[in-house]
Every structure is written in structure tokens, then in C-alpha cells.
mmCIF file of C-alpha atoms in Angstrom:
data_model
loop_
_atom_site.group_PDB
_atom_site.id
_atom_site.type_symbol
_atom_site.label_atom_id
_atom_site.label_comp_id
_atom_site.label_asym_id
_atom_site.label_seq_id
_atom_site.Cartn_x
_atom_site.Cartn_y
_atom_site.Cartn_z
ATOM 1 C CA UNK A 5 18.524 6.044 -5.181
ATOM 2 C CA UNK A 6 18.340 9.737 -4.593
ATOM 3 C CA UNK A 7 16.567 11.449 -1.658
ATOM 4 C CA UNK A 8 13.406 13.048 -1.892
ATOM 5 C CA UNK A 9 13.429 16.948 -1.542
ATOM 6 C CA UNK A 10 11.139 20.238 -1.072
ATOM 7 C CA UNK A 11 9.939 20.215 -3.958
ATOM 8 C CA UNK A 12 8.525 16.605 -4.446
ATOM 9 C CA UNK A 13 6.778 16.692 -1.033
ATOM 10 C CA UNK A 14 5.232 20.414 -2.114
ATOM 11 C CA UNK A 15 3.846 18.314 -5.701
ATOM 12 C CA UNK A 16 2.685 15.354 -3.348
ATOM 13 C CA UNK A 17 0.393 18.084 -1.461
ATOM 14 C CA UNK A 18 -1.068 19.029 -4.761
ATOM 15 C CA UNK A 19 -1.432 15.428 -5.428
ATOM 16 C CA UNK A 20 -3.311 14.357 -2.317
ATOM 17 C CA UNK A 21 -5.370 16.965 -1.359
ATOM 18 C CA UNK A 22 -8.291 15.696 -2.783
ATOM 19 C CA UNK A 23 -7.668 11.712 -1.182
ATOM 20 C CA UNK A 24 -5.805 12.923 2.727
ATOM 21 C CA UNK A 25 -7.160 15.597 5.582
ATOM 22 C CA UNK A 26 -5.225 18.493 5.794
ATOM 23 C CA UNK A 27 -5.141 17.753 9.965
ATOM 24 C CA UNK A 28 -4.808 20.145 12.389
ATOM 25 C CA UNK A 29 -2.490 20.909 15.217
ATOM 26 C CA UNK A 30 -4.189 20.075 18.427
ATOM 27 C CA UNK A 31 -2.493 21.807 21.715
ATOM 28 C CA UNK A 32 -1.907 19.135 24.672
ATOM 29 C CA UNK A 33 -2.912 21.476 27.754
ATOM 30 C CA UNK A 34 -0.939 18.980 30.215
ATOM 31 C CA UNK A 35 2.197 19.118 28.736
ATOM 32 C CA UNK A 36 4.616 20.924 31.442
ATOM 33 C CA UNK A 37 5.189 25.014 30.740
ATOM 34 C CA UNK A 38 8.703 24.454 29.703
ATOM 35 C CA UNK A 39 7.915 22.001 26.887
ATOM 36 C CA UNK A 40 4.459 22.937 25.439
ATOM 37 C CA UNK A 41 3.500 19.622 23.265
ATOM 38 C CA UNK A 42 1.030 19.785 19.913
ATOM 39 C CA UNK A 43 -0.199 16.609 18.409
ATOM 40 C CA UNK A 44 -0.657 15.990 15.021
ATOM 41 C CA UNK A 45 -3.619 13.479 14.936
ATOM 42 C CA UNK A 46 -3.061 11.284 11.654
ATOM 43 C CA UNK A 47 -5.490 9.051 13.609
ATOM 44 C CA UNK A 48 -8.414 11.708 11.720
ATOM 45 C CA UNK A 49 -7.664 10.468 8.029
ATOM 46 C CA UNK A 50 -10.022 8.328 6.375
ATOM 47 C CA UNK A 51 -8.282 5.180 6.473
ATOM 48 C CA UNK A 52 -7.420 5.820 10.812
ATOM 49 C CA UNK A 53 -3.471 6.376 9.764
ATOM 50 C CA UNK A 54 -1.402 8.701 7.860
ATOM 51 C CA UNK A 55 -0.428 6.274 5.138
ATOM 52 C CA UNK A 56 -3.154 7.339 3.111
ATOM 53 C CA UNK A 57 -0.773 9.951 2.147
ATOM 54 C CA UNK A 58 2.190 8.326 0.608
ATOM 55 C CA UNK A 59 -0.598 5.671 -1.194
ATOM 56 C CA UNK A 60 -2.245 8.574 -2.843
ATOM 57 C CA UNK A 61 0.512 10.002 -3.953
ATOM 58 C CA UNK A 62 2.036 6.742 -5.454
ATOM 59 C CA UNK A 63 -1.215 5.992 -6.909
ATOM 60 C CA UNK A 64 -1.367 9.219 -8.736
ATOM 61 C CA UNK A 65 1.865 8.450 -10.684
ATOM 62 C CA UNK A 66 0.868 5.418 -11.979
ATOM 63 C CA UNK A 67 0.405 5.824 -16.125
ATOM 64 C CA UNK A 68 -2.565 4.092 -17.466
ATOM 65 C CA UNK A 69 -1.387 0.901 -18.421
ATOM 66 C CA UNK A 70 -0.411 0.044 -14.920
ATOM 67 C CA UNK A 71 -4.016 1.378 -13.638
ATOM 68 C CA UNK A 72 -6.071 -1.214 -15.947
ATOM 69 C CA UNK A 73 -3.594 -4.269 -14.373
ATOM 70 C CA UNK A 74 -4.010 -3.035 -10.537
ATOM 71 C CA UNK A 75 -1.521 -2.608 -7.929
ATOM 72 C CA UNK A 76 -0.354 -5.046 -4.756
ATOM 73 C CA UNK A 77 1.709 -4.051 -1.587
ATOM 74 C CA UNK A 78 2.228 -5.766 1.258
ATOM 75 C CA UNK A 79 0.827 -4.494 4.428
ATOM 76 C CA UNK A 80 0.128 -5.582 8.168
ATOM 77 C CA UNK A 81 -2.527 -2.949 7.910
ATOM 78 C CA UNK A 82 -2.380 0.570 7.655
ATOM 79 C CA UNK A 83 -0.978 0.464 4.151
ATOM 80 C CA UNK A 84 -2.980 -1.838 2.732
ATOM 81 C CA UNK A 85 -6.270 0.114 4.032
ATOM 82 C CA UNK A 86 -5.005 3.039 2.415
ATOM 83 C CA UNK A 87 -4.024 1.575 -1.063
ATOM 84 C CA UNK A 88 -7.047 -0.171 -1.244
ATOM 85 C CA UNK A 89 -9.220 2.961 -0.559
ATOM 86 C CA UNK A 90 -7.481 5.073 -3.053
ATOM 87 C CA UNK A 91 -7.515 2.295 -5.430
ATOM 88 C CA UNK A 92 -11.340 2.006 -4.678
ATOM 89 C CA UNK A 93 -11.719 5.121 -5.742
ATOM 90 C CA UNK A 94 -9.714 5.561 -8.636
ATOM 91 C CA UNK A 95 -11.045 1.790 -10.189
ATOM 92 C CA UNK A 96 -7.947 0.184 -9.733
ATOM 93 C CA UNK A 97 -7.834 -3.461 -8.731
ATOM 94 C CA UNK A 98 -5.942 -3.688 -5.382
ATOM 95 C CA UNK A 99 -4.012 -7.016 -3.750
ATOM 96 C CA UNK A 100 -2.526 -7.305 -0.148
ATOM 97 C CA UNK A 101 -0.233 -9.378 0.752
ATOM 98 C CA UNK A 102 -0.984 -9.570 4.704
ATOM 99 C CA UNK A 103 1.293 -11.078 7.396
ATOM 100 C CA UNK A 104 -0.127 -13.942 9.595
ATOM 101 C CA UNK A 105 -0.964 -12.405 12.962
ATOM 102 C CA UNK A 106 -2.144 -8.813 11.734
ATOM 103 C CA UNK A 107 -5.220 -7.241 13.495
ATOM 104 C CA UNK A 108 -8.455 -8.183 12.224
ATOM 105 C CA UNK A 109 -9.623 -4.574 12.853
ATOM 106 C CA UNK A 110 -6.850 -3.808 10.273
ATOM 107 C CA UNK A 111 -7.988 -6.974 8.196
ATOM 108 C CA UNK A 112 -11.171 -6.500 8.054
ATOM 109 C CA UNK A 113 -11.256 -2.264 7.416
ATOM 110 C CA UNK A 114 -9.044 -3.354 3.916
ATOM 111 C CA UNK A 115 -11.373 -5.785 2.398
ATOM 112 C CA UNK A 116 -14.112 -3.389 2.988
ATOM 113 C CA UNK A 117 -12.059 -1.189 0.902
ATOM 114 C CA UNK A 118 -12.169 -3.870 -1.626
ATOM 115 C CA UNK A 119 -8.973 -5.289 -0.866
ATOM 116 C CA UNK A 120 -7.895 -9.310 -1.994
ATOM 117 C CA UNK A 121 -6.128 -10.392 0.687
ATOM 118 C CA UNK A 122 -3.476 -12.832 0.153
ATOM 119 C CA UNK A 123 -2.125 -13.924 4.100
ATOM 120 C CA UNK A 124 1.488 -15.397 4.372
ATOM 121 C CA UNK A 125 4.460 -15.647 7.152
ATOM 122 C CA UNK A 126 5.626 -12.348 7.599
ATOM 123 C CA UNK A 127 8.691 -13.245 6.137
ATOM 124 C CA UNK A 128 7.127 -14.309 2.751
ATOM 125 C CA UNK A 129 5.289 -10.582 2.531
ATOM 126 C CA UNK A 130 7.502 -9.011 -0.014
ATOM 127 C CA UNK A 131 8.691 -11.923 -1.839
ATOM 128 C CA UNK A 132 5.172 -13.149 -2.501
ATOM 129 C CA UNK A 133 3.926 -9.493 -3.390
ATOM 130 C CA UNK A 134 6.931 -9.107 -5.842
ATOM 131 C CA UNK A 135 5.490 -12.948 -7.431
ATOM 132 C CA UNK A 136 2.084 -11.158 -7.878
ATOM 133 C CA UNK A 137 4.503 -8.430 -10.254
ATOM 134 C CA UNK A 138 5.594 -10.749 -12.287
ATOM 135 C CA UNK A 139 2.939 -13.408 -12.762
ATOM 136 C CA UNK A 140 -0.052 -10.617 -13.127
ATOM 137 C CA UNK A 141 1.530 -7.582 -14.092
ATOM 138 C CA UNK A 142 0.339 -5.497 -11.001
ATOM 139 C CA UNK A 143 2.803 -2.874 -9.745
ATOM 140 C CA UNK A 144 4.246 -3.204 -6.342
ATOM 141 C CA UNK A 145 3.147 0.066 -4.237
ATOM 142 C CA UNK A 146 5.731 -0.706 -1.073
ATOM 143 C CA UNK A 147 4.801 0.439 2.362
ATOM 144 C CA UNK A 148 7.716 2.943 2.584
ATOM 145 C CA UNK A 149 10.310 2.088 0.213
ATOM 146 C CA UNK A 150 9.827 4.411 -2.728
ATOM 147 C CA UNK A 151 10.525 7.775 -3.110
ATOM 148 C CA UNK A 152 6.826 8.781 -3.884
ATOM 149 C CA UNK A 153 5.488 6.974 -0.971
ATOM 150 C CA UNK A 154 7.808 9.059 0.935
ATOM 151 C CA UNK A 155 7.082 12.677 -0.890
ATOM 152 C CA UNK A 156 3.326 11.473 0.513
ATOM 153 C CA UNK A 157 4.034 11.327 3.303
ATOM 154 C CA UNK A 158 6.218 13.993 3.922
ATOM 155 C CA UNK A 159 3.224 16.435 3.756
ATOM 156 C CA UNK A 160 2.629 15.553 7.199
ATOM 157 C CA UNK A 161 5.658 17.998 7.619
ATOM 158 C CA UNK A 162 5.088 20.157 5.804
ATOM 159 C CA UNK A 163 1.441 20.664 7.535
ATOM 160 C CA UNK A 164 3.593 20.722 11.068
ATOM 161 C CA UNK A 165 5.729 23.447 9.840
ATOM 162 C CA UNK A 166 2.769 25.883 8.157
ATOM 163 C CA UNK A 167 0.853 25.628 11.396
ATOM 164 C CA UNK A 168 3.822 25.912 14.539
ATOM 165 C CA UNK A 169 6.440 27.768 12.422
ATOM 166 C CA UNK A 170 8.713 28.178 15.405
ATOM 167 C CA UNK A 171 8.370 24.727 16.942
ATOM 168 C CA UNK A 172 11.424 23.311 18.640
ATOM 169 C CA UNK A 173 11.345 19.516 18.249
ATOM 170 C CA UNK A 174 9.090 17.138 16.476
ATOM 171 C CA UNK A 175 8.638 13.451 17.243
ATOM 172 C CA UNK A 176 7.998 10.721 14.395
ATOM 173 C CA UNK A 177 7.653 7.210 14.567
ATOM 174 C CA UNK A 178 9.645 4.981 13.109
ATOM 175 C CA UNK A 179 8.823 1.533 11.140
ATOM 176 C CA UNK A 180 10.362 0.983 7.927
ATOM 177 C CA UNK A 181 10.706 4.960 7.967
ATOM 178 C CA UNK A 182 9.119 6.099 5.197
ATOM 179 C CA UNK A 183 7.112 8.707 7.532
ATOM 180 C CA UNK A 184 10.384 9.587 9.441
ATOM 181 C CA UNK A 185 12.185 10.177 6.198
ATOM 182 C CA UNK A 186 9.142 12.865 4.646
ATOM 183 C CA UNK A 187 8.833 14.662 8.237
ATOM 184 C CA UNK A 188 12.607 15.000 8.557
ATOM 185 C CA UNK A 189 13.182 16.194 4.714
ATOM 186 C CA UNK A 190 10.078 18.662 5.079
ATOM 187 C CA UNK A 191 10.848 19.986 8.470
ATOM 188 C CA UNK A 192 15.357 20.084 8.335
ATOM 189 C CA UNK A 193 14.884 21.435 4.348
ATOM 190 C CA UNK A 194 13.439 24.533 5.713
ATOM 191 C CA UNK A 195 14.302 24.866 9.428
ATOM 192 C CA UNK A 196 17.475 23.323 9.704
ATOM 193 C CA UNK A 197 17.294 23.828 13.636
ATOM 194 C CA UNK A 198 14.354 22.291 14.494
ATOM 195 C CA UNK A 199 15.340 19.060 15.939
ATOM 196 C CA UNK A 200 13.271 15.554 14.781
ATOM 197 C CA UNK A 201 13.838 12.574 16.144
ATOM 198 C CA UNK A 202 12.483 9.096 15.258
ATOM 199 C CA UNK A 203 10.866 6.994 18.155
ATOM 200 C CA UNK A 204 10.787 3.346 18.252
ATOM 201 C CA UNK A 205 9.969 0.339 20.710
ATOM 202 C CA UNK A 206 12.973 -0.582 22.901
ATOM 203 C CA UNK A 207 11.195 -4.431 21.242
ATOM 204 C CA UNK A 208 11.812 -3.118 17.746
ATOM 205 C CA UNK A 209 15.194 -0.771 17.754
ATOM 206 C CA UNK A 210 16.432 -1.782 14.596
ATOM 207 C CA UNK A 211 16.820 1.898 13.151
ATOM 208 C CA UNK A 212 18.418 3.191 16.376
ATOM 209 C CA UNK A 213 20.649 0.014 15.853
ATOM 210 C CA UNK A 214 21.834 0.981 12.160
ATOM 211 C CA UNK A 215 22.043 4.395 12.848
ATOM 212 C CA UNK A 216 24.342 3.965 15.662
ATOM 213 C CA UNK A 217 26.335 1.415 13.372
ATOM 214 C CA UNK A 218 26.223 3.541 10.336
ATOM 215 C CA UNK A 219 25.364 1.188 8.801
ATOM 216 C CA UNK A 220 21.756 -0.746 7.437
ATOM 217 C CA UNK A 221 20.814 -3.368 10.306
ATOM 218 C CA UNK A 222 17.611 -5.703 9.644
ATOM 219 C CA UNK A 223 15.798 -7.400 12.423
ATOM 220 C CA UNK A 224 13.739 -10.841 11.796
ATOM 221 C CA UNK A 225 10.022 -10.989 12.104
ATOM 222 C CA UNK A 226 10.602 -13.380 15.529
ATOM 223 C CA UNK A 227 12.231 -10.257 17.260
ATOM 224 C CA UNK A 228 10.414 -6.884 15.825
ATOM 225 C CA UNK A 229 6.958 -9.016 16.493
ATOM 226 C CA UNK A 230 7.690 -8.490 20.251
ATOM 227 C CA UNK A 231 5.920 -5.165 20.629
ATOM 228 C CA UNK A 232 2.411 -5.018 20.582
ATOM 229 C CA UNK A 233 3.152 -1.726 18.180
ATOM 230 C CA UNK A 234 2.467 -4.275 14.691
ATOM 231 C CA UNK A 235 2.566 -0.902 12.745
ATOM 232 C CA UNK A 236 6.750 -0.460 13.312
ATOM 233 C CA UNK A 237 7.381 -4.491 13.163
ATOM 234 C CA UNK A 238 8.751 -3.330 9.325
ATOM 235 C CA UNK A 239 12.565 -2.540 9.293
ATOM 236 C CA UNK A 240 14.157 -0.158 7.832
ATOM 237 C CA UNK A 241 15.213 -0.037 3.793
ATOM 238 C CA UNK A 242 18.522 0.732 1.985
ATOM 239 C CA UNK A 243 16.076 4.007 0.473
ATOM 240 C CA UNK A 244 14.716 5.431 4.049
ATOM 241 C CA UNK A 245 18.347 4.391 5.818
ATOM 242 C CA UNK A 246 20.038 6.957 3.559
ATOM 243 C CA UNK A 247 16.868 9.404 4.292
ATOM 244 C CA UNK A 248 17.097 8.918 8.075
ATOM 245 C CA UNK A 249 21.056 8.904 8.204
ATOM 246 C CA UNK A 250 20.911 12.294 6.749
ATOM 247 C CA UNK A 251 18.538 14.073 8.567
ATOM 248 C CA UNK A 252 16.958 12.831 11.333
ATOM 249 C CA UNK A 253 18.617 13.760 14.641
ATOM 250 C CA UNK A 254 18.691 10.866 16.137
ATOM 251 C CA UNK A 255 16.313 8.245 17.680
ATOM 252 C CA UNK A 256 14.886 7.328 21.052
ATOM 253 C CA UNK A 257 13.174 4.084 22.337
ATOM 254 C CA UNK A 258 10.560 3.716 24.348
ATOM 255 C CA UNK A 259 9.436 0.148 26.733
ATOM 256 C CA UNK A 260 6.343 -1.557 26.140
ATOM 257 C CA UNK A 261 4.877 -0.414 29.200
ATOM 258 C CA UNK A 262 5.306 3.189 28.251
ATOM 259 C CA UNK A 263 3.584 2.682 24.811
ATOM 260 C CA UNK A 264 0.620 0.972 26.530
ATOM 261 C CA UNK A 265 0.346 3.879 28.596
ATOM 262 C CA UNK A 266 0.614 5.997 25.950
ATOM 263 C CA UNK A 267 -2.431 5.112 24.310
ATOM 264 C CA UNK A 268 -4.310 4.897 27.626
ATOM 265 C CA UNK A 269 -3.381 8.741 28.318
ATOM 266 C CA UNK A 270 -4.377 9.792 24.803
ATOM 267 C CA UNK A 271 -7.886 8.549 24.843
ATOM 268 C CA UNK A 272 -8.329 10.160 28.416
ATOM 269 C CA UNK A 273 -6.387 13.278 28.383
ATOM 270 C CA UNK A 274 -6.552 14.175 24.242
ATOM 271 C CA UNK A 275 -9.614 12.659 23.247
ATOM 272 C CA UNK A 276 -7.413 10.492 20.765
ATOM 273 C CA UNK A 277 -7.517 7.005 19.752
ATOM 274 C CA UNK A 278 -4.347 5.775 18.955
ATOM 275 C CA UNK A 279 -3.131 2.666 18.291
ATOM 276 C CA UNK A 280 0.127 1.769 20.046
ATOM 277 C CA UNK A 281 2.693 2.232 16.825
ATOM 278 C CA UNK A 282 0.227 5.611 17.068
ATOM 279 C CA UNK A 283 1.265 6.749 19.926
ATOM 280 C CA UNK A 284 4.858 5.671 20.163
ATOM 281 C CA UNK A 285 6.098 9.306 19.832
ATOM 282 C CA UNK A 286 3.751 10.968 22.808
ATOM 283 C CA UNK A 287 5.109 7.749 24.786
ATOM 284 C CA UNK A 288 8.492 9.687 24.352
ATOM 285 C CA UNK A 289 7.563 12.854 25.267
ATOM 286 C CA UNK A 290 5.469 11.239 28.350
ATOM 287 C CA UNK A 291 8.668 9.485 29.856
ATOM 288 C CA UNK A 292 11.071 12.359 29.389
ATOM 289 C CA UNK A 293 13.006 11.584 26.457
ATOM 290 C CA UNK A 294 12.200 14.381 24.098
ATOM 291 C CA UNK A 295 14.327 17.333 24.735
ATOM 292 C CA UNK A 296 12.619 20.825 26.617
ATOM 293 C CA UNK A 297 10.855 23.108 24.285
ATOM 294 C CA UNK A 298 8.066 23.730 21.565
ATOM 295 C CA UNK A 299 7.131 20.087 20.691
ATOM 296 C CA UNK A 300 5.123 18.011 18.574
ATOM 297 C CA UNK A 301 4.040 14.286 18.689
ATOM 298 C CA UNK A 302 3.027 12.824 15.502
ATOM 299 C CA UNK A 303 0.127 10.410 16.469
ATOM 300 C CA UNK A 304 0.327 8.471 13.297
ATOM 301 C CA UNK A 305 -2.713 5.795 13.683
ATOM 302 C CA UNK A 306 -6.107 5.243 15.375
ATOM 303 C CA UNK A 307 -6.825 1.853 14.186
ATOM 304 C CA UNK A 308 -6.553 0.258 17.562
ATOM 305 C CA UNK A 309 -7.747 -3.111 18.309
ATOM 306 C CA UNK A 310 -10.671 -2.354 20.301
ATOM 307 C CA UNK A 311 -9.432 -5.157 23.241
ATOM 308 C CA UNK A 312 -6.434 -3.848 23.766
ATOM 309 C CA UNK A 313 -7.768 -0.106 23.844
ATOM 310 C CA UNK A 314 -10.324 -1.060 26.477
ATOM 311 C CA UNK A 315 -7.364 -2.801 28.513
ATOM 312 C CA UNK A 316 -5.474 1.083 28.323
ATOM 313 C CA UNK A 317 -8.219 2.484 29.292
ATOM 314 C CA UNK A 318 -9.044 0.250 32.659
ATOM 315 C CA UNK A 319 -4.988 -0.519 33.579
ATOM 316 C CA UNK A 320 -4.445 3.175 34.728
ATOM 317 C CA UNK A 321 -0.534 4.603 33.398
ATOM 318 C CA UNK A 322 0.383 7.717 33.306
ATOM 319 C CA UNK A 323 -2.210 10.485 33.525
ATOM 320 C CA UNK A 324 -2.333 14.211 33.899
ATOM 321 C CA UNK A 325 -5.184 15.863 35.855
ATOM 322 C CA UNK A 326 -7.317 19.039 36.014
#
């Protein structure tokens, strides 16, 4: 398995641009004078989450054989929303495989997109989307590990990079890693000192675990399903391992407490909805664990359930004031 480079995430853009938002660098005014903080609101694309990217892109490569049978992935949500819209509009049949438990806001938004749902344990998600590969011919689109889900999604990057040329550090979440490993190929392939650094729940370390060990270290569903962030409950792959061992920087965690408040201080301060995987990286930069400088906070997801964003809002957290 070879990692992506430059070059594939540069043919991605061409790829996408017609599917994704080109979003825009949005300048946090509260962020302390010694570390001025952008955000890069992935919460804008059409689908609420920057996954529409790496789907796209996939989707593009498909030859025409494997259009007329359809694709499956499986997907707590964000994935499958944006497979099934780029699939809706491309004609291509489109099956999730969804894990018991995942948001009906997430739910619902996919089989408006035209998604079949199939719902299983979490731990049956891959095996029974790989059964739907070899009993109906319909090609697996994975959530982050393939190498043109990750060229997708590495645009996001790319973007950062052609709009804050000079910035310092840049915070990514991290789930199975597929948007760490585009962000951190994009960003250290061209400016090899700009630090990027993953972020993950303290609930759901499993990368900061492997990289530590060196080595590839998989949680089970009963411990990553702590966190109220479902988007990062995923664990890493052999493919996005390799990407992240490379060249990310490193990784910091952040509580659950800090994520909730987070979200809260996004809606209020940015004008952002975020759902908590969203906003995992500005809960980083929010409790101090981003280094000083130029710095941007990939806000990877809006598609909140609207409960929990209406406890954020009302539970106070941390806050920043005219």
C-alpha cells in the first residue's frame, strides 16, 4: 500500500470541484494575539461534513461496469450521506451499512439521499458491507481506507495552505484518519515546517495509542462508543497508520467535557454548528494544547443532533466575550 502524494490530492481537486465547496478560511477574532486561530468550516458542504470529498473522488474512479452494479460503504453517518449524494447524482445505486446507535439526524439525511440502509452491530459494519461485494457485485467505497478516499480528502489541505500560506500549526481530527492522512500529506509535502497534529477524544485515543507504540492498535466498538463524538468511534487502518506515522506530528486528546464545550462556543462565538467529532480540533486549541502561533482548526462536521446542540448551547463552557 503506497502513500498518497501531491500530485493525487492536486487530480482529486480537479475531480471534486464540481460535487465539494471550495470553503473558506474564517478568522476566530477571540483567539489570544499570540496564537491567531482560522477555522476551516467543512460543516458548509452539502452533505454538513467534509467527507463529501474523499466520496467524490472515489466515485469518480469507478469504470462503468462498477457504476451500473452500485456501490456500498459502511458509515455511522457522514460517509454514507456523502456517498449516497454523489451516487444520487451520478445514477449509481448506493447501500449503507449503518451501525446500531448512529444519529437519526445522520440516518435520516442518507436515505433522503437515496440511501438503502442496512443497520447491524457496529462490529458487523465492514464484514457485512464486504458480503454485499460479493453476493451483489457492488464495490466497497470505505470510509477512509483507500488511497482515493484519502487524495479527497486531502484537498481540504490543500485549500488551508492556498489561503494562510504562512500558517504555523493546523489541527485535524482524527477517526479512522483518512482526513488526518490528506491534511498532513497536503500541508508537510509542501511546508515541511508547518506543524499538524491529529486530535482525538481522551474516550477514543486509539491513534495516539499506536502512534506512541509504533505500532497499529485497534480499539473495540464497547470502548471508542464512549464519546459522544460517533464521527471518530472508527479506528485507525493498516493504510492511514502508515499515512499518520509518517507525517503527522503527533496527536493530542481532548476530555468529553472539553468537546461539549467546544461545540457550545462555536455556535455562540463563530456562528458554527458543529457536531462534537466537528469540533474536536477547536476543543484543542480552546484548552491549551495546540502549540502558540498561526493556527487553524479544521471543523470537520455540522450534522449535530439537534438535542444535544441545544444542551451546548444552555450548559454554558467556555466562552470568549466582546
Amino acid at each position: 500500500m503506497e502513500l498518497i502524494s501531491l500530485s493525487d490530492i492536486d487530480d482529486a481537486a480537479v475531480r471534486i470541484r464540481h460535487r465539494a465547496q471550495r470553503t473558506p478560511l474564517l478568522w476566530y477574532p477571540w483567539a489570544p494575539p499570540e496564537s491567531p486561530l482560522w477555522l476551516k468550516p467543512e460543516s458548509l458542504q452539502p452533505v454538513g461534513a467534509f467527507k463529501i470529498r474523499g466520496a467524490a473522488n472515489a466515485l469518480a474512479l469507478l469504470d462503468e461496469n462498477s457504476r451500473s452494479l452500485g456501490v456500498v460503504t459502511h458509515s455511522s453517518g457522514n460517509h454514507g450521506q456523502a456517498l449516497a449524494y454523489a451516487a444520487r447524482a451520478e445514477g449509481v445505486r448506493c447501500v449503507v451499512v449503518v451501525p446500531e446507535g448512529a444519529p437519526r439526524v445522520k440516518t435520516d439525511a442518507m436515505r433522503a439521499f437515496g440511501a438503502e440502509l442496512v443497520t447491524v452491530p457496529p462490529e458487523q459494519r465492514l464484514p457485512t458491507a464486504e458480503k454485499h461485494t460479493t453476493e451483489q457485485g457492488l464495490t466497497l467505497i470505505p470510509p477512509f481506507d483507500h488511497p482515493h478516499v484519502i487524495a479527497g480528502q486531502g484537498t481540504v489541505g490543500a485549500e488551508i495552505l492556498q489561503d494562510l500560506s504562512d500558517v504555523d500549526t493546523v489541527l485535524v481530527p482524527v477517526g479512522g484518519g483518512g482526513l488526518a492522512s490528506g491534511v498532513a500529506t497536503a500541508v508537510k509535502e509542501q511546508h515541511p515546517g508547518t506543524t499538524v497534529l491529529g486530535v482525538e477524544p481522551e474516550l477514543a485515543s486509539d491513534a495516539a495509542e499506536s502512534l506512541a507504540a509504533d505500532q497499529l492498535v485497534s480499539w473495540p466498538p464497547e470502548l471508542t462508543g464512549r464519546t459522544v463524538a460517533d464521527g471518530v468511534r472508527v479506528t485507525l487502518s493498516e493504510l492511514t497508520f502508515r499515512h499518520l506515522r509518517i507525517r503527522l506530528d503527533g496527536i493530542v486528546t481532548v476530555t468529553e467535557d472539553e468537546i461539549r464545550s467546544a461545540v457550545g462556543t462555536l455556535a455562540r462565538s463563530a456562528r458554527l454548528v458543529a457536531e462534537p467529532s466537528g469540533a474536536v480540533a477547536m476543543a484543542a486549541f480552546l484548552s491549551g494544547k495546540s502549540p502558540a502561533g498561526r493556527t487553524v482548526a479544521v471543523v470537520s462536521g455540522g450534522n449535530v443532533d439537534p438535542e444535544l446542540l441545544a444542551e451546548t448551547l444552555t450548559t454554558g463552557g467556555s466562552e470568549h466575550q466582546e
